[in-house]
Each structure stands twice: as C-alpha cells, then as structure tokens.
mmCIF file of C-alpha atoms and ligand atoms in Angstrom:
data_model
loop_
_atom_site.group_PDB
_atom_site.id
_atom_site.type_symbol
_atom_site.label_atom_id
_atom_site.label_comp_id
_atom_site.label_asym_id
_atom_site.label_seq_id
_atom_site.Cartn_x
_atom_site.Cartn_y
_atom_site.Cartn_z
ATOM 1 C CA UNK A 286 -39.650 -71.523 57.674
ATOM 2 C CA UNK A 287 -41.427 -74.534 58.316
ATOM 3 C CA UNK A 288 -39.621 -76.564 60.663
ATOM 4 C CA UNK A 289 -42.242 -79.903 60.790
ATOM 5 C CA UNK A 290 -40.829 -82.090 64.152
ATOM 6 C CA UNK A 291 -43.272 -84.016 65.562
ATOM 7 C CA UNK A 292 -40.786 -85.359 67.568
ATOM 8 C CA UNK A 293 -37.319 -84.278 69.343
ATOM 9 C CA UNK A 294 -35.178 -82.150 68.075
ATOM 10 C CA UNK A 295 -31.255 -82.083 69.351
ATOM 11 C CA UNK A 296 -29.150 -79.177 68.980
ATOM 12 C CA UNK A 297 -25.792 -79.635 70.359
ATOM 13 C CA UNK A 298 -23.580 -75.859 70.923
ATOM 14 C CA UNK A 299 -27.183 -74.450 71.739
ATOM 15 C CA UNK A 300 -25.415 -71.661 73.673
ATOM 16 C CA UNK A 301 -23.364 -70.637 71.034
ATOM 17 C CA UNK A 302 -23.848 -68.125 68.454
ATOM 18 C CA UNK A 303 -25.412 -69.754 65.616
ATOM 19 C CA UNK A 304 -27.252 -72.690 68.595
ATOM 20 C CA UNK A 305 -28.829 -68.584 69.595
ATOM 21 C CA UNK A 306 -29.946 -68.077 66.300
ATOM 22 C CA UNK A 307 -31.211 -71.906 65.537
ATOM 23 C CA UNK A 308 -33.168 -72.015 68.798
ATOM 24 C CA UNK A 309 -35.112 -68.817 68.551
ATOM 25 C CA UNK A 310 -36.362 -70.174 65.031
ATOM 26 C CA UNK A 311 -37.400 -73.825 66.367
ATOM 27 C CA UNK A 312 -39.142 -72.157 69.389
ATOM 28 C CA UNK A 313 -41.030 -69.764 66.888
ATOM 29 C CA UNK A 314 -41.773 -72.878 64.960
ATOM 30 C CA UNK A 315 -42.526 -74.818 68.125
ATOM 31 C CA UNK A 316 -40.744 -77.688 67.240
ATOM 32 C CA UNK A 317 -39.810 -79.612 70.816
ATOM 33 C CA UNK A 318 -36.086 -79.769 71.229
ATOM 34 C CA UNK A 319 -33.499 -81.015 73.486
ATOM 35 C CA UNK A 320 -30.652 -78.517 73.621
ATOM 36 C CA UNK A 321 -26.941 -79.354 75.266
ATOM 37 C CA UNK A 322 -24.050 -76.908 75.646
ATOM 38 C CA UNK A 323 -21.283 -76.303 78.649
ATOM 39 C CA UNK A 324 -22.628 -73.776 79.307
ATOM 40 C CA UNK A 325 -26.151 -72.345 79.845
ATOM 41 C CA UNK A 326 -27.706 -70.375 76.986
ATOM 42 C CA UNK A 327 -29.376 -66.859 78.148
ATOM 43 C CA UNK A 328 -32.589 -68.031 77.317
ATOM 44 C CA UNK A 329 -34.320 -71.330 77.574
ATOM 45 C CA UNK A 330 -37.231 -71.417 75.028
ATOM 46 C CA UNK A 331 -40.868 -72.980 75.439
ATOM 47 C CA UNK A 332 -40.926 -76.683 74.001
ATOM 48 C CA UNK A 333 -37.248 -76.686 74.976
ATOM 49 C CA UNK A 334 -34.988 -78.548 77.813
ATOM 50 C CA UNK A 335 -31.668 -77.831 77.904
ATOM 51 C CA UNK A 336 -29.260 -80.506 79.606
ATOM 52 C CA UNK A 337 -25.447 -78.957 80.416
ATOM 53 C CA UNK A 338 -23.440 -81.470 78.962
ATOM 54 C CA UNK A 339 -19.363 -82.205 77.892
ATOM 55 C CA UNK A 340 -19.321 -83.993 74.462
ATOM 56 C CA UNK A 341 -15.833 -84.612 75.509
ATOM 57 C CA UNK A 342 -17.659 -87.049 77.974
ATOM 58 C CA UNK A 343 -19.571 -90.462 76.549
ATOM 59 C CA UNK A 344 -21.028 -91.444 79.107
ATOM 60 C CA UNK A 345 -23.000 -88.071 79.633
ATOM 61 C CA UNK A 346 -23.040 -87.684 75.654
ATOM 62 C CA UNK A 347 -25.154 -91.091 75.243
ATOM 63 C CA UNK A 348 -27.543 -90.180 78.501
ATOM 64 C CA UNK A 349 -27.873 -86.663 77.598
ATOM 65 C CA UNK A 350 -29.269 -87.331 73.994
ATOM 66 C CA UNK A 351 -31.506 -89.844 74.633
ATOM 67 C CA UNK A 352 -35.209 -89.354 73.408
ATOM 68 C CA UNK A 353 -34.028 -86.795 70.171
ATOM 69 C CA UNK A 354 -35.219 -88.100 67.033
ATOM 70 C CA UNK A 355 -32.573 -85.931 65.010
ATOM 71 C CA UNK A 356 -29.940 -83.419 65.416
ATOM 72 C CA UNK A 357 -28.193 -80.521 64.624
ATOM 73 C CA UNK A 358 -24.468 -80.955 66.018
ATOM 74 C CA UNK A 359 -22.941 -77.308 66.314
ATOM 75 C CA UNK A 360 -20.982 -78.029 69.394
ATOM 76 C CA UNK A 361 -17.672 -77.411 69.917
ATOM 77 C CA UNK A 362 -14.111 -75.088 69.538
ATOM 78 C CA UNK A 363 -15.342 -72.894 66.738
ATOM 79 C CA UNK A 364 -11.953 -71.445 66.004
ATOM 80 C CA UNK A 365 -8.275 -72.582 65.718
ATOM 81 C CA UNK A 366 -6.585 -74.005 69.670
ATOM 82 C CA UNK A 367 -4.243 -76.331 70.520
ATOM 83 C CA UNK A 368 -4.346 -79.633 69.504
ATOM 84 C CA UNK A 369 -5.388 -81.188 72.847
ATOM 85 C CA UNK A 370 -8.522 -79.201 73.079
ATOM 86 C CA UNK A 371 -9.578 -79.357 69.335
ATOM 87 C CA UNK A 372 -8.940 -83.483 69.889
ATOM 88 C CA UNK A 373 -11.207 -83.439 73.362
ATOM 89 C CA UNK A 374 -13.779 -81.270 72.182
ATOM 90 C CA UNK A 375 -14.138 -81.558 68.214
ATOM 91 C CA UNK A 376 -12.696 -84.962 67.228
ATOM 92 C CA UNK A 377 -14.044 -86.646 70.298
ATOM 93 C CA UNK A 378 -17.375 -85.150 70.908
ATOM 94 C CA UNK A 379 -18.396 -85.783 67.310
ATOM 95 C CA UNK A 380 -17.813 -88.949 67.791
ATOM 96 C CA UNK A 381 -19.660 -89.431 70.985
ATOM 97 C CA UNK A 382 -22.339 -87.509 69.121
ATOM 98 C CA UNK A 383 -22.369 -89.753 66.264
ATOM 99 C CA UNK A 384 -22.423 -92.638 68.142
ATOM 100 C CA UNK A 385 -25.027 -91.885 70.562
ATOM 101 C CA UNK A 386 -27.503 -90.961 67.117
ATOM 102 C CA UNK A 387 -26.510 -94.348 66.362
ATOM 103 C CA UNK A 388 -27.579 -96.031 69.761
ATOM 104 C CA UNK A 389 -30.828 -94.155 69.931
ATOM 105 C CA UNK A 390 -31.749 -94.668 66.400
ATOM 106 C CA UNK A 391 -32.302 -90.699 65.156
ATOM 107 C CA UNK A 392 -32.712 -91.023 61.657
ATOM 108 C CA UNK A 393 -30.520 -87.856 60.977
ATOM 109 C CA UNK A 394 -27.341 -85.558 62.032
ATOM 110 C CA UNK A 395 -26.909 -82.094 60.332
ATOM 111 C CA UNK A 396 -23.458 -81.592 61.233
ATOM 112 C CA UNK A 397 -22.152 -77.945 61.557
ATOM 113 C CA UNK A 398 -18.915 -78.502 59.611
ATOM 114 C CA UNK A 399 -16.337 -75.770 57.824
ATOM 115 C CA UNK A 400 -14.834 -73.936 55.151
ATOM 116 C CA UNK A 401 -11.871 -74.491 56.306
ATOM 117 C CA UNK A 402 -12.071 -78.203 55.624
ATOM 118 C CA UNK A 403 -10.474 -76.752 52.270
ATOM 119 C CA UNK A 404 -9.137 -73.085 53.680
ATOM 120 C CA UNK A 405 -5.545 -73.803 52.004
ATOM 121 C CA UNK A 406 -7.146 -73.534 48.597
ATOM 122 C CA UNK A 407 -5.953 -70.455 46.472
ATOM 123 C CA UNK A 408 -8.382 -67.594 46.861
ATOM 124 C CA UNK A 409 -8.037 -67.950 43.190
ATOM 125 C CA UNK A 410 -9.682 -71.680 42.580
ATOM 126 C CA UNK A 411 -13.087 -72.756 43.022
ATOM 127 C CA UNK A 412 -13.418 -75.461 45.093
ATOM 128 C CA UNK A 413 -16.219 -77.999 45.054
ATOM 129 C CA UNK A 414 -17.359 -80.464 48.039
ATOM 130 C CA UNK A 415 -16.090 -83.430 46.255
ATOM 131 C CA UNK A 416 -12.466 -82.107 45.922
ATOM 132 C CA UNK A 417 -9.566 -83.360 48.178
ATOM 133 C CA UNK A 418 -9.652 -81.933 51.609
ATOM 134 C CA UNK A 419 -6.736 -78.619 52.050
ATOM 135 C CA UNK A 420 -7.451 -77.786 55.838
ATOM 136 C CA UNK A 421 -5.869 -75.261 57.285
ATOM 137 C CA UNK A 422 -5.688 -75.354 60.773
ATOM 138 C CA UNK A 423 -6.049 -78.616 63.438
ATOM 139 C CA UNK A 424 -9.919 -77.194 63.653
ATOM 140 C CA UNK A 425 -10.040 -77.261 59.867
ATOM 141 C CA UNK A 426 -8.599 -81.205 60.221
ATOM 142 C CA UNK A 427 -11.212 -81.889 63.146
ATOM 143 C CA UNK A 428 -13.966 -80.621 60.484
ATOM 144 C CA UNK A 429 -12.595 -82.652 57.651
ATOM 145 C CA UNK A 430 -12.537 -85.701 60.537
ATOM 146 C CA UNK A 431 -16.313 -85.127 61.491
ATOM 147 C CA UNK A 432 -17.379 -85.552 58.203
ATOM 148 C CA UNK A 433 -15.508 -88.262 57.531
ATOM 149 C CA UNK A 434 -16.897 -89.857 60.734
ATOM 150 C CA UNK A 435 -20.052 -88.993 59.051
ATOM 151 C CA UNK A 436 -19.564 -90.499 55.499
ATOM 152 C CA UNK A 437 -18.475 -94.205 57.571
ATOM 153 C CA UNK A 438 -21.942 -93.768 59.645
ATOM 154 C CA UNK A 439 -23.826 -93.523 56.799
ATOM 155 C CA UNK A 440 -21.748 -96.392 54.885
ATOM 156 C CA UNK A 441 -21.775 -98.697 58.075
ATOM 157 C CA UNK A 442 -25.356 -98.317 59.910
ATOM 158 C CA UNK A 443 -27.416 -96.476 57.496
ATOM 159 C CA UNK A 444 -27.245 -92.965 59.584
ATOM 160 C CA UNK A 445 -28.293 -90.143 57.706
ATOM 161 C CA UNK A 446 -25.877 -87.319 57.291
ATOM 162 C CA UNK A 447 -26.089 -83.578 56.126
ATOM 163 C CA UNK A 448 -22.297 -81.976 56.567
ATOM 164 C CA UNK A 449 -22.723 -78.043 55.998
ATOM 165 C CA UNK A 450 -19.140 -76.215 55.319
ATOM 166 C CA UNK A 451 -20.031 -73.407 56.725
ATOM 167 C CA UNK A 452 -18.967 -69.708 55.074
ATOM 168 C CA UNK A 453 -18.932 -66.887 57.440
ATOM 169 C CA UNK A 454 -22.394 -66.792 59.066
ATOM 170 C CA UNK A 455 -22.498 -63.580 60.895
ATOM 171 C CA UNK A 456 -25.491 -60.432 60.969
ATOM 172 C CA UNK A 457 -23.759 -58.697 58.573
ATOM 173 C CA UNK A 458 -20.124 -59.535 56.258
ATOM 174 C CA UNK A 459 -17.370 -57.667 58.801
ATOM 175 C CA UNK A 460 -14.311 -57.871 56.588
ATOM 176 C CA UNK A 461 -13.411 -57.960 53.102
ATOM 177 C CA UNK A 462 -13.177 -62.219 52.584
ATOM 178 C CA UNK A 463 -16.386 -61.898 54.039
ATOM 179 C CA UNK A 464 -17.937 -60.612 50.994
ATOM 180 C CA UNK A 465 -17.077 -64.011 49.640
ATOM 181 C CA UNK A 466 -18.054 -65.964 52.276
ATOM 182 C CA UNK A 467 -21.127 -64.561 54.008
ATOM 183 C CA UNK A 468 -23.872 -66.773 55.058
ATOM 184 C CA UNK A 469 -26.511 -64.829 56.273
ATOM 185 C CA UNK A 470 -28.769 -65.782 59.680
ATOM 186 C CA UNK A 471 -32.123 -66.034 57.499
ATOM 187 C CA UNK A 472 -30.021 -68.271 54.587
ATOM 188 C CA UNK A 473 -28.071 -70.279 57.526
ATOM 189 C CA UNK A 474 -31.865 -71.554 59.130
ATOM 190 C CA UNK A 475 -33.206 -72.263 55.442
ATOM 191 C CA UNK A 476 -30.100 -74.466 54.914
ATOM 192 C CA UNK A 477 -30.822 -76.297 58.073
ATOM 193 C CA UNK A 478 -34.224 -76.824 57.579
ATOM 194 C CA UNK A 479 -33.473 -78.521 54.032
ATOM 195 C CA UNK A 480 -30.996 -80.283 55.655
ATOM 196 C CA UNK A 481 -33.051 -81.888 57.940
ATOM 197 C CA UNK A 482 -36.183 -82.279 55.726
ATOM 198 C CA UNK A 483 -34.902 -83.333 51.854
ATOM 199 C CA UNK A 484 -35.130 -86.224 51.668
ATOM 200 C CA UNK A 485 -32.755 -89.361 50.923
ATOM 201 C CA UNK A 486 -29.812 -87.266 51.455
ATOM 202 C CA UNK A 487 -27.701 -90.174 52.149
ATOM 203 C CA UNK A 488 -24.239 -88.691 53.511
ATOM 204 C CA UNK A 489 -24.250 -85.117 51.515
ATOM 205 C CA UNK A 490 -21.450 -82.739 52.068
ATOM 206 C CA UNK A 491 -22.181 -79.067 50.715
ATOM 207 C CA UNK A 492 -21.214 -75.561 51.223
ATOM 208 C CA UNK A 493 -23.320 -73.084 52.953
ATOM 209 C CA UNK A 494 -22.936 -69.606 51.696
ATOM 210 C CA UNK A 495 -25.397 -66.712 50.297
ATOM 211 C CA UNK A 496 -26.098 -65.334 46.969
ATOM 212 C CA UNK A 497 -22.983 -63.299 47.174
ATOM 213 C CA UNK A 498 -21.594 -61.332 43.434
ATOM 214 C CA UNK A 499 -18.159 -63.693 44.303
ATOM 215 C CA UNK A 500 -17.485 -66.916 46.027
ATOM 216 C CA UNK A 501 -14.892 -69.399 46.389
ATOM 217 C CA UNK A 502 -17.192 -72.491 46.684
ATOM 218 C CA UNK A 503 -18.987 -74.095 43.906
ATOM 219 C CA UNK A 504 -22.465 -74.031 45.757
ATOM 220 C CA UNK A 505 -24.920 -75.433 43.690
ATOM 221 C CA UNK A 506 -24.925 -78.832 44.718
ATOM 222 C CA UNK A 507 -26.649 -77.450 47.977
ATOM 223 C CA UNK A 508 -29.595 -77.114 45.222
ATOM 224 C CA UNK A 509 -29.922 -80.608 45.855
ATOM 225 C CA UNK A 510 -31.558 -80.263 49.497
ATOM 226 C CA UNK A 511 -34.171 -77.968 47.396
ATOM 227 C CA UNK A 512 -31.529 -74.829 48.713
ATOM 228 C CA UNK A 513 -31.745 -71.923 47.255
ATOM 229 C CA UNK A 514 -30.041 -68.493 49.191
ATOM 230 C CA UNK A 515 -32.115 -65.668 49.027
ATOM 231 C CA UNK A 516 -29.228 -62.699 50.538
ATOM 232 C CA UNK A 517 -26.537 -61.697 49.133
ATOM 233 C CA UNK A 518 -23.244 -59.820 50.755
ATOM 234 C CA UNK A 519 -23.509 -57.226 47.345
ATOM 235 C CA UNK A 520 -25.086 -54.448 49.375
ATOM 236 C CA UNK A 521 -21.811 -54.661 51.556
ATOM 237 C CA UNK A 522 -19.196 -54.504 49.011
ATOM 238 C CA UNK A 523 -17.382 -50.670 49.942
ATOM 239 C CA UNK A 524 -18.619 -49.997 53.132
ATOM 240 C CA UNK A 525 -16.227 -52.138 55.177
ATOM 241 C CA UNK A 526 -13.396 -51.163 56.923
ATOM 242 C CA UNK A 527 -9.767 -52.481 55.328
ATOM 243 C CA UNK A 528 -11.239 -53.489 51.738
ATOM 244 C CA UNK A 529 -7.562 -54.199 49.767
ATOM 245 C CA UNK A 530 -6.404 -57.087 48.545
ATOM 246 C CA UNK A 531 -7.838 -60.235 49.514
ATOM 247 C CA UNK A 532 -6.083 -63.104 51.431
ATOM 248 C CA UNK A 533 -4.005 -65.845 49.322
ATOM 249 C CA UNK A 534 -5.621 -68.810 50.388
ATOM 250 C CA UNK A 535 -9.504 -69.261 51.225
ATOM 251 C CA UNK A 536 -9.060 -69.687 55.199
ATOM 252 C CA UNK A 537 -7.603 -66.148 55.370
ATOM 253 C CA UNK A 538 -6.558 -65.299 58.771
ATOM 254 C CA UNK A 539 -6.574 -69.207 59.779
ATOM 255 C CA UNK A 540 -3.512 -69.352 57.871
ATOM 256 C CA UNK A 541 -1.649 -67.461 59.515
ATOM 257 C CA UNK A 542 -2.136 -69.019 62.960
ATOM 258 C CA UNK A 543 0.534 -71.859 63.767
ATOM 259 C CA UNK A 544 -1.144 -73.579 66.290
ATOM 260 C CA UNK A 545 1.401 -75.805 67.197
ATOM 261 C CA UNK A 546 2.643 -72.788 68.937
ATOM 262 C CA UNK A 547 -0.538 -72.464 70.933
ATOM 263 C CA UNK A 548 0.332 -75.703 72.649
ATOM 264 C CA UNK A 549 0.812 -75.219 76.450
HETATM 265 P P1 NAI B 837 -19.783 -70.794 69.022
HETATM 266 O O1 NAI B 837 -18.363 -70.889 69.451
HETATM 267 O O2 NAI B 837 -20.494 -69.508 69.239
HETATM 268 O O3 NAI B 837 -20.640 -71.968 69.693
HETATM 269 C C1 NAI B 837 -20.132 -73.250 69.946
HETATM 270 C C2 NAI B 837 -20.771 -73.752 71.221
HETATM 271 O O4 NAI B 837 -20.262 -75.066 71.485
HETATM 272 C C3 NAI B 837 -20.460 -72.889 72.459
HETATM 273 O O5 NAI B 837 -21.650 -72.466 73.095
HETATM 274 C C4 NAI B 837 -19.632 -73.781 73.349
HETATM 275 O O6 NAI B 837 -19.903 -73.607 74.743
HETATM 276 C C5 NAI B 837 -20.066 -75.167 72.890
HETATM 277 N N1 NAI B 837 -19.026 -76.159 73.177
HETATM 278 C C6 NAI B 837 -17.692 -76.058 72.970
HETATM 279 N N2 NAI B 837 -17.061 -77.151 73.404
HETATM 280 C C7 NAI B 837 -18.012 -77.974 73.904
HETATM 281 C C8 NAI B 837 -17.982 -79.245 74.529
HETATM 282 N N3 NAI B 837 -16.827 -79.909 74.723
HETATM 283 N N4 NAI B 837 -19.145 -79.778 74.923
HETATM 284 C C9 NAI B 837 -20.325 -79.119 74.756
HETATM 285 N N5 NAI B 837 -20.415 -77.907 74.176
HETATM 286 C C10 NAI B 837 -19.266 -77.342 73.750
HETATM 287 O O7 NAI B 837 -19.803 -71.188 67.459
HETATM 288 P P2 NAI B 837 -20.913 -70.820 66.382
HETATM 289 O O8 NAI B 837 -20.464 -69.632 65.634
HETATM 290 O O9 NAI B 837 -22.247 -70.851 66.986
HETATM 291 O O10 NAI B 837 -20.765 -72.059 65.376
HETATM 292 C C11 NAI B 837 -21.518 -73.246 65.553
HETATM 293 C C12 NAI B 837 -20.854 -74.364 64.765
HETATM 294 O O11 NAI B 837 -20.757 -73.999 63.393
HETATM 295 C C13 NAI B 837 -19.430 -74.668 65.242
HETATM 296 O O12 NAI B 837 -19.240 -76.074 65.200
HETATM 297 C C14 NAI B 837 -18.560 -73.987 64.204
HETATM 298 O O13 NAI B 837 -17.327 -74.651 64.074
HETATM 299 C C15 NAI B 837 -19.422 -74.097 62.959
HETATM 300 N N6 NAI B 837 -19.135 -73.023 62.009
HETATM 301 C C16 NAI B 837 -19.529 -71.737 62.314
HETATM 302 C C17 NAI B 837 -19.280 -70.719 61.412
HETATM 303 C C18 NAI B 837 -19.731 -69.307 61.667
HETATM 304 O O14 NAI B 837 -19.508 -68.457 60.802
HETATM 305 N N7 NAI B 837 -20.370 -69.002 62.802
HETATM 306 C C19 NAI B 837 -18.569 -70.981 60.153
HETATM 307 C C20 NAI B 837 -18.223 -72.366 59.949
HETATM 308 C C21 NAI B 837 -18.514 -73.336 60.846
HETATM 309 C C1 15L B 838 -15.461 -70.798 60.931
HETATM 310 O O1 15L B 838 -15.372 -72.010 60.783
HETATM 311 C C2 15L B 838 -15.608 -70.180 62.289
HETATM 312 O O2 15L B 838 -16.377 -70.973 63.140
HETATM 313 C C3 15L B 838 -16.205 -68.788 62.236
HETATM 314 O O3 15L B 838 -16.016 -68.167 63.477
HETATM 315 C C4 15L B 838 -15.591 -67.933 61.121
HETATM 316 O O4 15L B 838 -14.291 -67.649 61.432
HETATM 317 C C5 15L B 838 -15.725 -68.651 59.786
HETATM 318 O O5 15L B 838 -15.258 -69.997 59.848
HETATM 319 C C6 15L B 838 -15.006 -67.944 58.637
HETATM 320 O O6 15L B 838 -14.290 -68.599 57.871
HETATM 321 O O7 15L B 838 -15.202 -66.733 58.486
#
C-alpha cells in the first residue's frame, strides 16, 4: 500500500469498524491524520490526533476538520434506524462534512457510501453505478443523498469526490449473500488508496466488492481508479452456515426491516 500524504489526512467514523481497519494502515504508512468519531477509538496511532466530535453538530464539524487536506468520510449509522437519527447523523453530518471540505479547501472526499443505494434491485439483475437509485431502507436513501450531495459539490465548487458503494466488508463472508458481496479488509484499503490517489476523478461513484465467482454489481468501472481486487469470497462458498436460497432483492435482510416502525 502506498498511502503518499504529505499532508493531513481526515477520517471521519475512525472508531468504527472499517475507521479500525483504515487507521492501522495509514499509521503503518505514516501518513499524518486527523481522526473524529463520538466516541474514542481503542487505540490512538502515532502521526494521529483524534478530536471527539458530532457531525450532527456544524459548528464542531467545521472547527474539528480544520487543517485536513483530504478525507475519508465513514462516519455515521451504519445500519437501518429511525428516520430521526439516520436524518441527524447521515443526511446532516455529510453535509456538515461536505461543507466544511469546502471551507477549508481539501481537494478530496472519499465518501463511505452503500450497496444499498440500489438494495431493492432483483438479486437477479446486475446493477451498474449509473443506474437509477432502488434504496432500500431510510439508510439506503441517506447513502443515495450523500452522494448526491457529492455529485452538486463537485458540479458547484470543483470538490473532488470518490463515492464507494460499499459490498459487505467484513474478515471473512458470514452468510450466504455474502459470497456475492464480500469486500475483503486488504481489497477495502486498496480501493481507498485509489480513491484518494487516481487522479481527475471528478465526482466517480463505483462499487466496492472483491473478485468474488458471483456478484450483483457491475464492478469494472472501479478499474478506472487503476482498481483491481485481488480476494475473492470462492474459498468460502460451502462452509457457511444457512447456504439455501438467496434473498430476492440485493439488500437482503434490509428489506425486511420497516423502519417506520422503529420510530419512537
Ligand atoms: P461502524 O458502525 O462500525 O462505524 C461508524 C462509526 O461512525 C462509529 O464509530 C460511530 O461512532 C461513528 N458515528 C456514528 N454517528 C456519528 C456521528 N453523528 N458523529 C460522529 N461519528 C458518528 O461502521 P463501519 O462498518 O466501520 O462502516 C463505515 C462506513 O462504511 C459507514 O458509513 C457505513 O455505512 C459504510 N459501509 C460499511 C459497510 C461494511 O460492510 N462495513 C458496507 C457498506 C457501507
Ligand atoms: C452496509 O451498508 C452496512 O454498513 C454493513 O454493516 C453491511 O450490512 C453491508 O451493508 C451489507 O450489505 O452486507
């Protein structure tokens, strides 16, 4: 991996799972960055200051990022919730995040969007980054709204944009969709470092998924960032628990969740 910063990196959800993974890589790489979460991640790297921050808040959004030359935006509800905290957290934060790279003049935003931007395709269909959006939950929407948000920054004040829909980026594939959608760790940081380092990339939306034998997404045009996976979920197929028929509709189990009911 060759991670070249000479200046700041911000990564936004650095306490999360995949903000874990991320910073371990940019420490090894020793690439300066300024990391902001809720909450505190279990380990603060070398080269690394980490400043607990709300994107749901502007005011601490703009102060917090200031002195980052370009970011990687994983923060927020990683899941389907209510409406009210999806809005807060998702819809808002993004664009406090967006605006702040804006007002400090980073030249880029990698933004950690989702497959389920188009989850209410047919497992059956392959679906392509420049197809109509199908989410399929209010998370899904807030996904499909961040990289909207990032197609009008690019279009309006020049901001660079990289929106990754995201597959299932876990250790290992843990359920039978999964075979489809697996992004490994070691593909996931390759995709984010051509994401930040191809260059005139415009606003580019593509998905982010391994060499697996089957997948839903057309993911070639990620060639275009000079991305190539190098893993692959076939080594999986048969060993995990519940392999049967596979779910309807891409988002599987995202589906099935009527969030509306989640509502307080
Ligand atoms: P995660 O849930 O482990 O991490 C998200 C982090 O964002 C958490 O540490 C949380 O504290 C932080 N956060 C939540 N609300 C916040 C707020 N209002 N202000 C500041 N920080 C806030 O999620 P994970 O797995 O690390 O995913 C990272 C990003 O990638 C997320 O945006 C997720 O939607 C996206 N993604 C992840 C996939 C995966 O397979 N892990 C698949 C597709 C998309
Ligand atoms: C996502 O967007 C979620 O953040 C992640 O937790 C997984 O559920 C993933 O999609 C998936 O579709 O498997």
């Amino acid at each position: 991996m060759s991670f070249e910063f000479h200046a700041r990196l911000a990564v936004t959800g650095a306490a999360g799972a995949l903000g874990t993974v991320l910073r371990a890589e940019l420490a090894r790489a020793g690439v300066r960055t300024l990391s902001l979460d809720l909450r505190e991640p279990s380990r603060v790297h070398e080269n690394e200051t980490f400043v607990r921050c709300d994107l749901a808040d502007a005011e601490a959004t703009m102060r917090a990022l200031q002195g980052a030359d370009a970011m990687v935006h994983l923060g927020g509800i990683s899941t389907t919730a209510p409406f009210g905290s999806i809005l807060s957290a998702n819809i808002c934060g993004s664009f406090h995040v967006f605006e702040a790279a804006r007002r400090h003049g980073m030249r880029r935003v990698v933004y950690a969007s989702s497959n389920h931007v188009t989850g209410y395709y047919p497992s059956s269909e392959r679906v392509r980054p420049d197809m109509p959006h199908r989410p399929d939950s209010f998370y899904g929407l807030s996904k499909a709204f961040g990289e909207d948000l990032a197609q009008l920054y690019w279009d309006k004040y020049g901001l660079e944009s990289v929106g990754l829909r995201i597959g299932s980026c876990y250790e290992r594939p843990r359920d039978p969709r999964m075979l489809k959608t697996w992004l490994s760790h070691r593909d996931f940081l390759r995709l984010v470092e051509r994401a930040l380092q191809a260059p005139n990339v415009g606003h580019t939306v593509v998905y982010g998924v391994s060499d697996n034998p089957h997948t839903y997404w057309d993911a070639d045009p990620a060639n275009v960032l000079g991305f190539t996976p190098l893993d692959s979920s076939a080594a999986c197929s048969g060993t995990l628990p519940g392999e049967g028929p596979e779910p309807e509709r891409q988002g599987g189990g995202f589906i099935e969740v009527d969030e509306t009911a989640l509502d307080p």
